[in-house]
Each structure stands twice: as C-alpha cells, then as structure tokens.
Amino acid sequence: MSPAIFITFLLFIPVIFIFFIKGSRKTASRLPPGSLGVPMVGQSFSLLYAMKKNTAEKWIQERIRKYGPVSKLTLFGTPTVMIHGQAANKFLFTSDCNTLGNRQPASIMRILGSRTLFELSSDDHKRVRGALVSFLKPEVLKQYVGKMDLQVRMHLESHWQGKEKITVLPLMKTLTFTIVCSLLFGLDAGERRDKFVEHF
C-alpha cells in the first residue's frame, strides 16, 4: 500500500467514526430511556433472579421509578421495550397490526407457542382481542365474582374445613379447574367434570 493511500485511509477513520457516533445518537434519541445492558444477556438474569425470589413486582417497580413507564432493556437475547400502566394496556390491546407489530422473542414463542394473542395479527388478532375485551368488561366481571365466590366457599367447606392437615397445591389446582369449568364452560359439579380434573 502506498503511503498516500495509507495517509488518506487514516484521515477518513475519524470522519467515519464521527458519522457512526452521530448516527447512533440519533437512533438512541428515538428510543425510550433505559439500558440494553450486556449484549444478549441484558437484564435477563436479574429478572429471573427476582422471579426466583418472588420479587419480580419490586423489580418492575424499581425500573418504573428509575426510567418511567416506558423503558428499553434486553431480555432473553432480544432488545425489548417494557411498557406499564393502564394507558400502555389500552395501547397494546386497541392497536391494529399497522401500528404495533406483534413479535415475541423466539425464546418466549417457544415457551408460549405461536398462537398467543401477541403473535396473532390482522383479523385473528381482532377476533381474539374482541372476545377478551367483552369477557373483561366490568359488568361481566361482576357476574363472575359472585360465581367465583360461591365456588370458593363450596371448595373450602368440602376440602379445608375440619382438616388438621392439607396439601395446598393439589387443592388450589382443583379449585382453579372448578372455577374455569363453571365460568368458561358452564360445566357444573358431577361425574363429567370429575373425569377431566385428572388431566388438568
């Protein structure tokens, strides 16, 4: 390589470097606050540790206190934007596929499957979202609270009262199944429901 080409190359390195820094600053200015952390790892381990210690809610509240209700981070190898609050939920569940791209990290998709609400798009997303919204209306939830209260009372009377020792996890599983059958499927207590509980 001739000295003239080498000197020209050396002169262009700072120019390229300055251009790169300016470009990355423009991109960063459009991103929400927060740190992406160590590449690929990001905040995955701190979140998993908080979940293991049952302090995930405290972990989320700390992020909100530090960065606000919208922040960027890296989870499970994917740059992510975390949104929190009533306005965020409304935005998430009322945006169409042109406003919000429904794309979960590959690791989450492997765990939850490819047909979750967040993976659906267009007409499928509208249909499922509409069903959820109608299910979660306050007047509908009021009806469910009464039914759930009745199921919980019956469960406590038959499985908990008068017992000196109980195993909680199987009983909570049974209670959850009972409530799901009653509210979603209209399946009352009886032989038919008892057949399904073993497979739940």
Tab-separated table of C-alpha atoms in Angstrom:
chain	number	residue	atom	x	y	z
A	1	MET	CA	0.000	0.000	0.000
A	2	SER	CA	1.435	3.385	-0.960
A	3	PRO	CA	1.992	5.999	1.755
A	4	ALA	CA	-0.531	8.391	0.124
A	5	ILE	CA	-3.352	5.787	0.244
A	6	PHE	CA	-2.423	4.860	3.817
A	7	ILE	CA	-2.496	8.531	4.957
A	8	THR	CA	-5.850	9.082	3.174
A	9	PHE	CA	-7.240	5.968	4.908
A	10	LEU	CA	-6.037	7.269	8.304
A	11	LEU	CA	-7.682	10.646	7.661
A	12	PHE	CA	-11.050	9.011	6.883
A	13	ILE	CA	-11.146	6.870	10.044
A	14	PRO	CA	-12.084	9.834	12.323
A	15	VAL	CA	-14.711	11.004	9.814
A	16	ILE	CA	-16.306	7.517	9.696
A	17	PHE	CA	-16.102	7.284	13.487
A	18	ILE	CA	-17.801	10.692	13.965
A	19	PHE	CA	-20.523	9.747	11.431
A	20	PHE	CA	-21.108	6.458	13.294
A	21	ILE	CA	-21.393	8.236	16.672
A	22	LYS	CA	-23.830	10.844	15.287
A	23	GLY	CA	-25.956	8.112	13.690
A	24	SER	CA	-26.085	6.080	16.884
A	25	ARG	CA	-27.019	9.221	18.886
A	26	LYS	CA	-29.923	9.940	16.510
A	27	THR	CA	-31.143	6.341	16.906
A	28	ALA	CA	-30.702	6.498	20.691
A	29	SER	CA	-32.678	9.766	20.867
A	30	ARG	CA	-35.697	7.991	19.349
A	31	LEU	CA	-35.523	5.121	21.868
A	32	PRO	CA	-37.087	5.189	25.334
A	33	PRO	CA	-34.820	5.613	28.381
A	34	GLY	CA	-33.065	2.640	29.915
A	35	SER	CA	-30.059	0.450	29.333
A	36	LEU	CA	-29.821	-2.530	26.996
A	37	GLY	CA	-27.145	-3.929	29.326
A	38	VAL	CA	-24.610	-6.558	28.296
A	39	PRO	CA	-25.269	-7.757	24.712
A	40	MET	CA	-27.511	-10.869	24.545
A	41	VAL	CA	-27.761	-11.082	28.354
A	42	GLY	CA	-29.097	-7.643	29.263
A	43	GLN	CA	-31.382	-7.805	32.294
A	44	SER	CA	-32.451	-11.451	31.829
A	45	PHE	CA	-30.546	-12.814	34.831
A	46	SER	CA	-31.676	-10.041	37.191
A	47	LEU	CA	-35.313	-10.628	36.168
A	48	LEU	CA	-35.004	-14.408	36.552
A	49	TYR	CA	-33.359	-13.931	39.970
A	50	ALA	CA	-36.196	-11.598	41.036
A	51	MET	CA	-38.745	-14.166	39.843
A	52	LYS	CA	-36.968	-16.917	41.780
A	53	LYS	CA	-37.003	-14.758	44.932
A	54	ASN	CA	-40.658	-13.804	44.275
A	55	THR	CA	-39.725	-10.109	43.972
A	56	ALA	CA	-40.493	-9.601	40.263
A	57	GLU	CA	-43.085	-6.920	41.052
A	58	LYS	CA	-40.480	-5.000	43.071
A	59	TRP	CA	-38.026	-5.412	40.145
A	60	ILE	CA	-40.583	-3.907	37.731
A	61	GLN	CA	-41.480	-1.050	40.129
A	62	GLU	CA	-37.762	-0.223	40.501
A	63	ARG	CA	-37.426	0.052	36.699
A	64	ILE	CA	-40.512	2.281	36.533
A	65	ARG	CA	-39.139	4.504	39.316
A	66	LYS	CA	-35.782	4.769	37.520
A	67	TYR	CA	-36.850	5.084	33.850
A	68	GLY	CA	-40.601	5.758	33.841
A	69	PRO	CA	-43.494	3.650	32.482
A	70	VAL	CA	-41.769	3.114	29.102
A	71	SER	CA	-38.172	1.839	29.007
A	72	LYS	CA	-35.810	-0.238	26.917
A	73	LEU	CA	-33.942	-3.331	28.069
A	74	THR	CA	-32.655	-6.646	26.759
A	75	LEU	CA	-34.493	-9.817	27.756
A	76	PHE	CA	-33.552	-13.326	26.638
A	77	GLY	CA	-31.296	-12.083	23.845
A	78	THR	CA	-33.780	-9.593	22.371
A	79	PRO	CA	-33.859	-5.783	22.689
A	80	THR	CA	-37.227	-5.068	24.302
A	81	VAL	CA	-39.433	-2.121	25.228
A	82	MET	CA	-41.250	-2.507	28.539
A	83	ILE	CA	-44.493	-0.552	28.908
A	84	HIS	CA	-46.506	-0.327	32.109
A	85	GLY	CA	-49.832	1.065	33.243
A	86	GLN	CA	-53.429	1.485	32.143
A	87	ALA	CA	-52.552	3.617	29.090
A	88	ALA	CA	-49.992	1.009	27.993
A	89	ASN	CA	-52.549	-1.803	28.262
A	90	LYS	CA	-55.081	0.221	26.301
A	91	PHE	CA	-52.481	0.958	23.601
A	92	LEU	CA	-51.448	-2.692	23.425
A	93	PHE	CA	-54.945	-4.144	23.163
A	94	THR	CA	-56.502	-1.500	20.911
A	95	SER	CA	-53.706	-1.025	18.364
A	96	ASP	CA	-54.097	-2.675	14.988
A	97	CYS	CA	-51.380	-4.614	13.166
A	98	ASN	CA	-50.333	-1.464	11.259
A	99	THR	CA	-49.470	0.400	14.465
A	100	LEU	CA	-47.996	-2.358	16.586
A	101	GLY	CA	-46.044	-5.322	15.262
A	102	ASN	CA	-46.845	-8.466	17.218
A	103	ARG	CA	-43.493	-10.181	17.542
A	104	GLN	CA	-42.298	-12.004	20.634
A	105	PRO	CA	-38.684	-13.126	21.143
A	106	ALA	CA	-38.053	-16.607	19.728
A	107	SER	CA	-37.368	-17.957	23.241
A	108	ILE	CA	-40.749	-16.709	24.524
A	109	MET	CA	-42.529	-18.001	21.423
A	110	ARG	CA	-41.068	-21.469	22.038
A	111	ILE	CA	-42.442	-21.399	25.584
A	112	LEU	CA	-45.881	-19.865	24.897
A	113	GLY	CA	-46.450	-21.122	21.342
A	114	SER	CA	-47.131	-19.310	18.100
A	115	ARG	CA	-50.876	-18.759	18.570
A	116	THR	CA	-50.892	-16.437	21.597
A	117	LEU	CA	-52.642	-13.070	21.368
A	118	PHE	CA	-49.296	-11.325	20.911
A	119	GLU	CA	-48.424	-13.470	17.899
A	120	LEU	CA	-51.756	-13.124	16.111
A	121	SER	CA	-52.224	-10.435	13.505
A	122	SER	CA	-54.930	-8.783	11.430
A	123	ASP	CA	-58.385	-10.456	11.580
A	124	ASP	CA	-57.300	-13.219	14.011
A	125	HIS	CA	-55.955	-10.609	16.437
A	126	LYS	CA	-59.150	-8.515	16.210
A	127	ARG	CA	-61.375	-11.562	16.773
A	128	VAL	CA	-59.488	-12.850	19.837
A	129	ARG	CA	-58.985	-9.345	21.251
A	130	GLY	CA	-62.724	-8.657	20.859
A	131	ALA	CA	-63.546	-11.827	22.780
A	132	LEU	CA	-61.143	-10.850	25.572
A	133	VAL	CA	-62.449	-7.295	25.816
A	134	SER	CA	-66.061	-8.498	26.077
A	135	PHE	CA	-65.003	-11.027	28.743
A	136	LEU	CA	-63.230	-8.343	30.817
A	137	LYS	CA	-65.978	-5.686	30.860
A	138	PRO	CA	-66.775	-4.524	34.431
A	139	GLU	CA	-70.427	-5.619	34.283
A	140	VAL	CA	-69.388	-9.102	33.103
A	141	LEU	CA	-66.683	-9.365	35.752
A	142	LYS	CA	-69.265	-8.510	38.435
A	143	GLN	CA	-71.268	-11.578	37.408
A	144	TYR	CA	-68.182	-13.766	37.592
A	145	VAL	CA	-67.204	-12.522	41.066
A	146	GLY	CA	-70.442	-13.911	42.555
A	147	LYS	CA	-69.972	-17.282	40.860
A	148	MET	CA	-66.320	-17.437	41.892
A	149	ASP	CA	-67.197	-16.567	45.485
A	150	LEU	CA	-69.733	-19.412	45.562
A	151	GLN	CA	-67.200	-21.900	44.133
A	152	VAL	CA	-64.526	-20.841	46.657
A	153	ARG	CA	-66.950	-21.180	49.590
A	154	MET	CA	-68.074	-24.646	48.462
A	155	HIS	CA	-64.444	-25.706	47.945
A	156	LEU	CA	-63.381	-24.518	51.412
A	157	GLU	CA	-66.315	-26.313	53.058
A	158	SER	CA	-65.675	-29.619	51.329
A	159	HIS	CA	-61.845	-29.720	51.279
A	160	TRP	CA	-60.470	-27.439	54.030
A	161	GLN	CA	-62.903	-27.168	56.953
A	162	GLY	CA	-62.302	-29.577	59.828
A	163	LYS	CA	-58.962	-30.788	58.430
A	164	GLU	CA	-55.837	-30.617	60.577
A	165	LYS	CA	-53.508	-31.049	57.614
A	166	ILE	CA	-53.978	-30.291	53.920
A	167	THR	CA	-51.817	-30.303	50.788
A	168	VAL	CA	-52.409	-26.882	49.259
A	169	LEU	CA	-51.125	-27.216	45.680
A	170	PRO	CA	-53.445	-30.031	44.513
A	171	LEU	CA	-56.405	-28.314	46.188
A	172	MET	CA	-55.629	-24.974	44.522
A	173	LYS	CA	-55.350	-26.817	41.226
A	174	THR	CA	-58.757	-28.381	41.810
A	175	LEU	CA	-60.266	-25.008	42.760
A	176	THR	CA	-58.835	-23.358	39.629
A	177	PHE	CA	-60.217	-26.154	37.471
A	178	THR	CA	-63.633	-25.874	39.152
A	179	ILE	CA	-63.795	-22.122	38.526
A	180	VAL	CA	-62.681	-22.500	34.883
A	181	CYS	CA	-65.281	-25.210	34.271
A	182	SER	CA	-68.031	-23.192	35.908
A	183	LEU	CA	-67.282	-19.792	34.316
A	184	LEU	CA	-65.981	-20.670	30.875
A	185	PHE	CA	-67.664	-23.960	30.047
A	186	GLY	CA	-70.794	-23.970	32.216
A	187	LEU	CA	-69.797	-27.411	33.472
A	188	ASP	CA	-71.188	-27.962	36.977
A	189	ALA	CA	-70.024	-30.475	39.574
A	190	GLY	CA	-70.628	-34.078	38.627
A	191	GLU	CA	-69.198	-37.189	37.028
A	192	ARG	CA	-68.465	-35.473	33.712
A	193	ARG	CA	-66.319	-32.770	35.325
A	194	ASP	CA	-64.568	-35.285	37.605
A	195	LYS	CA	-63.277	-37.152	34.536
A	196	PHE	CA	-61.439	-34.052	33.320
A	197	VAL	CA	-59.830	-32.904	36.568
A	198	GLU	CA	-57.189	-35.675	36.429
A	199	HIS	CA	-55.978	-34.366	33.055
A	200	PHE	CA	-55.812	-30.715	34.115
